[in-house]
Short mmCIF file of C-alpha atoms in Angstrom, two decimals:
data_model
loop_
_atom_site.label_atom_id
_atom_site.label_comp_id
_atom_site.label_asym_id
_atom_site.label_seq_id
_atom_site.Cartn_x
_atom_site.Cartn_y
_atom_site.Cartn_z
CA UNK A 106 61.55 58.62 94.60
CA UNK A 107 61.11 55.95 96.71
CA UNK A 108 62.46 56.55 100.85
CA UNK A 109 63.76 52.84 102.48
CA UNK A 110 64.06 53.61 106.51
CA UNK A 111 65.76 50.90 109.23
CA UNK A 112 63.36 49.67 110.99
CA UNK A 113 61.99 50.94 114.24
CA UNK A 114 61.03 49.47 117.43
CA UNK A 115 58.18 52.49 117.85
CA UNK A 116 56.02 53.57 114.91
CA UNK A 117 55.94 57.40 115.73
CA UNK A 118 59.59 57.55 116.16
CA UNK A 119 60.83 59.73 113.54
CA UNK A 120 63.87 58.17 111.62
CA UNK A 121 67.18 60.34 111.11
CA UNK A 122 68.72 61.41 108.16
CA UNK A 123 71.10 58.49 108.54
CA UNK A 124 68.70 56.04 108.23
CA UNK A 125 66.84 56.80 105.23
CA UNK A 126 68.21 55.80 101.89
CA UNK A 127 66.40 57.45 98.81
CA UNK A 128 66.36 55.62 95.20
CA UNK A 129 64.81 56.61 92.07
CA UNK A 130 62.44 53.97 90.54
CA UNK A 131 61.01 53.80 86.95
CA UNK A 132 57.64 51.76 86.24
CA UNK A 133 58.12 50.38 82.67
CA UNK A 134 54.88 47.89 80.92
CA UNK A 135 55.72 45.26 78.97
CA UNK A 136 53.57 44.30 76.44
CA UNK A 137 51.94 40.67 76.39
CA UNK A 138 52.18 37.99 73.56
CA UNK A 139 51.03 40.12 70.08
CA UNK A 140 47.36 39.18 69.09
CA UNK A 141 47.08 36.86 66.08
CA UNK A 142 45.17 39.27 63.80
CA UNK A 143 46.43 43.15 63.25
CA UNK A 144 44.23 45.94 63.20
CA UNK A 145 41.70 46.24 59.90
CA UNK A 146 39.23 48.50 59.01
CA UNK A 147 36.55 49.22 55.94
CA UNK A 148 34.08 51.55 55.09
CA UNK A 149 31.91 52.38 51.98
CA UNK A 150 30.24 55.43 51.44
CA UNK A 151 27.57 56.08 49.13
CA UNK A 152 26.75 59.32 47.64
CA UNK A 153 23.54 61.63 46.25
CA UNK A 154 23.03 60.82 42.52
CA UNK A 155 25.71 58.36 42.39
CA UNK A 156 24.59 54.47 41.86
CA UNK A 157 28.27 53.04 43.06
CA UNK A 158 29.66 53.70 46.24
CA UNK A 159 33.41 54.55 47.23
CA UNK A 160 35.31 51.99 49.70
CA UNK A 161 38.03 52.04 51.66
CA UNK A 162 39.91 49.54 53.15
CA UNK A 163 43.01 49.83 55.96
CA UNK A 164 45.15 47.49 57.93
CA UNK A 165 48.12 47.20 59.60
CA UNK A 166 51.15 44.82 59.23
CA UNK A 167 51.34 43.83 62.91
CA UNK A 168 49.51 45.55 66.23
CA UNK A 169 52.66 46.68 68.37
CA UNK A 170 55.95 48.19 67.40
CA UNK A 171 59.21 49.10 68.79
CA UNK A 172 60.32 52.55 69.05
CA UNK A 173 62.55 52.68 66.02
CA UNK A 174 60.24 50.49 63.80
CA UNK A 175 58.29 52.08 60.66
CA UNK A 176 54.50 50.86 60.52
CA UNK A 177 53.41 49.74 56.82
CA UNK A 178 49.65 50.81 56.46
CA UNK A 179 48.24 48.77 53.68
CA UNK A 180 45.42 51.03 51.98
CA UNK A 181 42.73 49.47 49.38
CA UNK A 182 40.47 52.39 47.78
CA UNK A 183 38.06 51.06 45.09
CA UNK A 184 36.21 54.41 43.84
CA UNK A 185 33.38 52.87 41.86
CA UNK A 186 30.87 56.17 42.53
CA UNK A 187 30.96 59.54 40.61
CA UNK A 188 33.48 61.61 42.92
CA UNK A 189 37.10 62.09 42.55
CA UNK A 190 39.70 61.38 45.44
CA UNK A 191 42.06 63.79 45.34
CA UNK A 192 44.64 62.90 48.23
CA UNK A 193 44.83 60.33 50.90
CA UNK A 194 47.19 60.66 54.25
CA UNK A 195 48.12 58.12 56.29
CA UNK A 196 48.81 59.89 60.38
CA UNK A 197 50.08 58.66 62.96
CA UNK A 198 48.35 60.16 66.10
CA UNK A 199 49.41 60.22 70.27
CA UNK A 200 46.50 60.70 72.92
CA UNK A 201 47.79 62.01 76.09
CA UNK A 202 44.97 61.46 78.58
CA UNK A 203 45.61 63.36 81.88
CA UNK A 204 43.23 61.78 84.19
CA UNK A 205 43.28 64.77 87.09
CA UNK A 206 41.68 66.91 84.43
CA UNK A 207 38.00 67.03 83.00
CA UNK A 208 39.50 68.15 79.38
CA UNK A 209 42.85 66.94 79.64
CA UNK A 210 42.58 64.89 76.22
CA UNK A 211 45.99 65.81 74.02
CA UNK A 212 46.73 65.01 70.49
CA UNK A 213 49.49 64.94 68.37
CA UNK A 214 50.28 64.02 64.72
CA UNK A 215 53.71 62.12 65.17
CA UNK A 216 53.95 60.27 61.73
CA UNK A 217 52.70 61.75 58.28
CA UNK A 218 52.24 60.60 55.00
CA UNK A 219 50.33 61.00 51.87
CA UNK A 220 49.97 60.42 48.36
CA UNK A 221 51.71 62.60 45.81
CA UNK A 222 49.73 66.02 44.84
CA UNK A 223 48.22 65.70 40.96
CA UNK A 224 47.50 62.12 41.26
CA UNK A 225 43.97 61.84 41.87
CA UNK A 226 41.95 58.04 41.88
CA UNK A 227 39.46 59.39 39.46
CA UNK A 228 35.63 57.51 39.05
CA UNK A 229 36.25 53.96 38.03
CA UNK A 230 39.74 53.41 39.05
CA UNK A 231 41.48 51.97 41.65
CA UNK A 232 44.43 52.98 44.48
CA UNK A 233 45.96 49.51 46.42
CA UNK A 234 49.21 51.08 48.24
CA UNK A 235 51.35 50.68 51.36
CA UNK A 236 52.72 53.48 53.44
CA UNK A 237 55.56 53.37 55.68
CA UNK A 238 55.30 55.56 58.46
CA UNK A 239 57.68 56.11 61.06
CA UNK A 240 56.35 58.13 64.36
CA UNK A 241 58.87 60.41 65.32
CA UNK A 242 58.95 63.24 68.44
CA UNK A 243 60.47 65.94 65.58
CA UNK A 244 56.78 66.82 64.20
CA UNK A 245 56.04 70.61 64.50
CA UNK A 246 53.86 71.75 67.15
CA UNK A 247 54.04 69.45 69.15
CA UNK A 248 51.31 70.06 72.40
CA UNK A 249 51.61 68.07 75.62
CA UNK A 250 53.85 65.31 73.88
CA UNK A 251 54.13 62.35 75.55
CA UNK A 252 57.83 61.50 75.55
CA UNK A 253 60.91 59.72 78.11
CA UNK A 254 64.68 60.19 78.26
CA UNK A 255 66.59 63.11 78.34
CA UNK A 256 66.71 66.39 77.13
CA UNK A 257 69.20 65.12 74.37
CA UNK A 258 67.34 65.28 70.96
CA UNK A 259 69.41 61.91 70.33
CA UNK A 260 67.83 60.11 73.41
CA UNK A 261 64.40 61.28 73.65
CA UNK A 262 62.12 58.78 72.29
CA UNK A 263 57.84 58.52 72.41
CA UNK A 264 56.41 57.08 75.72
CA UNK A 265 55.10 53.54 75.50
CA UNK A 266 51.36 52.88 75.25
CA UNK A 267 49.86 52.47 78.59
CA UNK A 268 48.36 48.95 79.23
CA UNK A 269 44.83 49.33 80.21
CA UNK A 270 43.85 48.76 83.87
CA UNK A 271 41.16 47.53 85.86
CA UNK A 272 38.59 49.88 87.11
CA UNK A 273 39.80 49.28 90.83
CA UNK A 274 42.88 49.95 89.87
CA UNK A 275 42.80 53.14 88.08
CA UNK A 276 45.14 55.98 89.46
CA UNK A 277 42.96 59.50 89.21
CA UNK A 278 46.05 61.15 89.37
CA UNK A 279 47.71 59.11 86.24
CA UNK A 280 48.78 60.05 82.33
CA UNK A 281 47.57 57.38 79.83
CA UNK A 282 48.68 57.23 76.13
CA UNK A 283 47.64 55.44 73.24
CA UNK A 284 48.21 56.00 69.82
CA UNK A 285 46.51 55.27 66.02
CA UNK A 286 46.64 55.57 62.90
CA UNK A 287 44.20 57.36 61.04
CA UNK A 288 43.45 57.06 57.31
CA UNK A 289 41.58 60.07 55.75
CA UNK A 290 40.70 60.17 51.86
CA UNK A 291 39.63 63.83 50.19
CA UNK A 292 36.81 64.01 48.14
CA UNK A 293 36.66 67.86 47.74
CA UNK A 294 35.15 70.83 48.91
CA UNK A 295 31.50 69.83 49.62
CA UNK A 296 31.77 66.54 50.31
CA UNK A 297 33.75 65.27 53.74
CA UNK A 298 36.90 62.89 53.68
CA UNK A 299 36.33 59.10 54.16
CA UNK A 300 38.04 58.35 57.30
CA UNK A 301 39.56 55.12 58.97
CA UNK A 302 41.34 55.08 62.20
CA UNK A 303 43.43 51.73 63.10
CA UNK A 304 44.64 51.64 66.65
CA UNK A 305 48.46 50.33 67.48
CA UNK A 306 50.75 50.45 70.47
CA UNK A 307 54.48 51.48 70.94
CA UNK A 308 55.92 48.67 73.37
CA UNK A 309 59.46 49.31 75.46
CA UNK A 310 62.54 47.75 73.39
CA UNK A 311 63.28 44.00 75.27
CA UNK A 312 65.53 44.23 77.30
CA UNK A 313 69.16 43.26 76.96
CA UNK A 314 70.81 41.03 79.26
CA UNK A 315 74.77 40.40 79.18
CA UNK A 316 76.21 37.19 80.05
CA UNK A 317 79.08 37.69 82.73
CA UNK A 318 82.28 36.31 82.20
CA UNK A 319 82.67 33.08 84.76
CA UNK A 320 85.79 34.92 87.42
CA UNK A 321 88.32 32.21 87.82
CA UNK A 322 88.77 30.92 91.58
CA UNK A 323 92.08 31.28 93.41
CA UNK A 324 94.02 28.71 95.15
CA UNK A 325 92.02 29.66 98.44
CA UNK A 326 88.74 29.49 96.64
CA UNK A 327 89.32 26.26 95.36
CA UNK A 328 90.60 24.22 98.24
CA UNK A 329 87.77 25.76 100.34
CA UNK A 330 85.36 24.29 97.58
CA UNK A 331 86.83 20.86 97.29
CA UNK A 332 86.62 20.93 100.99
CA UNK A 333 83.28 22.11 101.89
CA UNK A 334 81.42 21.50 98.17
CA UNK A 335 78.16 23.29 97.14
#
């Protein structure tokens, strides 16, 4: 809330109830120009008695998206060592970063998707597929989500990504959010997943501006302006 007050002729007079107007504000970022090239990642592993090596490759179609956008995650996997992939999930993942608080660090999966169960990328083979992913604020379990609007299911939406500040202007007392997406590929049991992580940002919708109607002048109107133009 934000308190406006007339204007006083002494600074420790206290203003009346009268004077004070009180208006609720809301701080929304807008996101700058998009950056040329969207977020890629690759990693090869190599593995104990194995003479190839498994690599995985990751990127994203763009770097920010609306609310109501789906994010294609372009996945490469060339598995040219011994072991057998059995599944690979594409996530889509919020951090909530409460700044007041030394472990106030949140996470929550709000987009899911994987590849179908009994259709392994075996040694020697190849996986090249895209995912579409939508983040959503219906996952289960949700723990310190970071959403806006109201308590209507059909108007609450994720919060934006918060645009990084400068050190000096940091607020300690502030909630930061940033989301990515993270590519994980299963091996098995014994050996641990190959994992990517791509970061992205949710931007606030542009915003819409409606042209008024031009009001047609009266008679008064109009001889005033032919009199004394503008």
């Amino acid at each position: 809330m934000r308190r406006i007050q007339k204007p006083s002729n002494r600074a420790d007079e206290k203003p009346s109830k009268r004077s004070l107007v009180r208006l609720s504000l809301r701080c929304t970022h807008r996101s700058p120009a998009p950056f040329p090239n969207p977020p890629a990642a690759a990693l090869s592993r190599a593995f104990v008695f194995s003479t190839g090596k498994l690599r995985l490759e990751a990127r994203l179609d763009r770097e920010a998206y609306h609310f109501d956008e789906t994010l294609q995650v372009h996945i490469s996997l060339d598995n040219s060592s011994n072991r057998t992939v059995h599944r690979v999930r594409v996530s889509l993942v919020q951090y909530v970063n409460v700044c007041m608080f030394t472990n106030g660090r949140f996470k929550n999966i709000v987009g899911l998707s994987e590849t179908e169960p009994g259709h392994p990328v075996r040694p020697g083979s190849c996986l090249s597929r895209v995912f579409h992913v939508k983040p959503t604020v219906h996952m289960r379990y949700p723990v310190a989500l970071a959403i806006e609007g109201g308590l209507s299911s059909s108007t609450v939406k994720l919060s934006p990504s918060t645009i990084p500040a400068l050190a000096s202007e940091r607020n300690p007392y502030g909630v930061t959010v940033c989301y990515e997406a993270k590519v994980k590929a299963f091996l098995g049991v014994v050996d641990r997943p190959v994992c990517l992580r791509l970061p992205f940002r949710i931007i606030e919708d542009p915003p819409v501006i409606e042209e008024e109607e031009p009001v047609p002048l009266t008679e008064e109107e109009e001889e005033k302006e032919s009199v004394f133009p503008t």
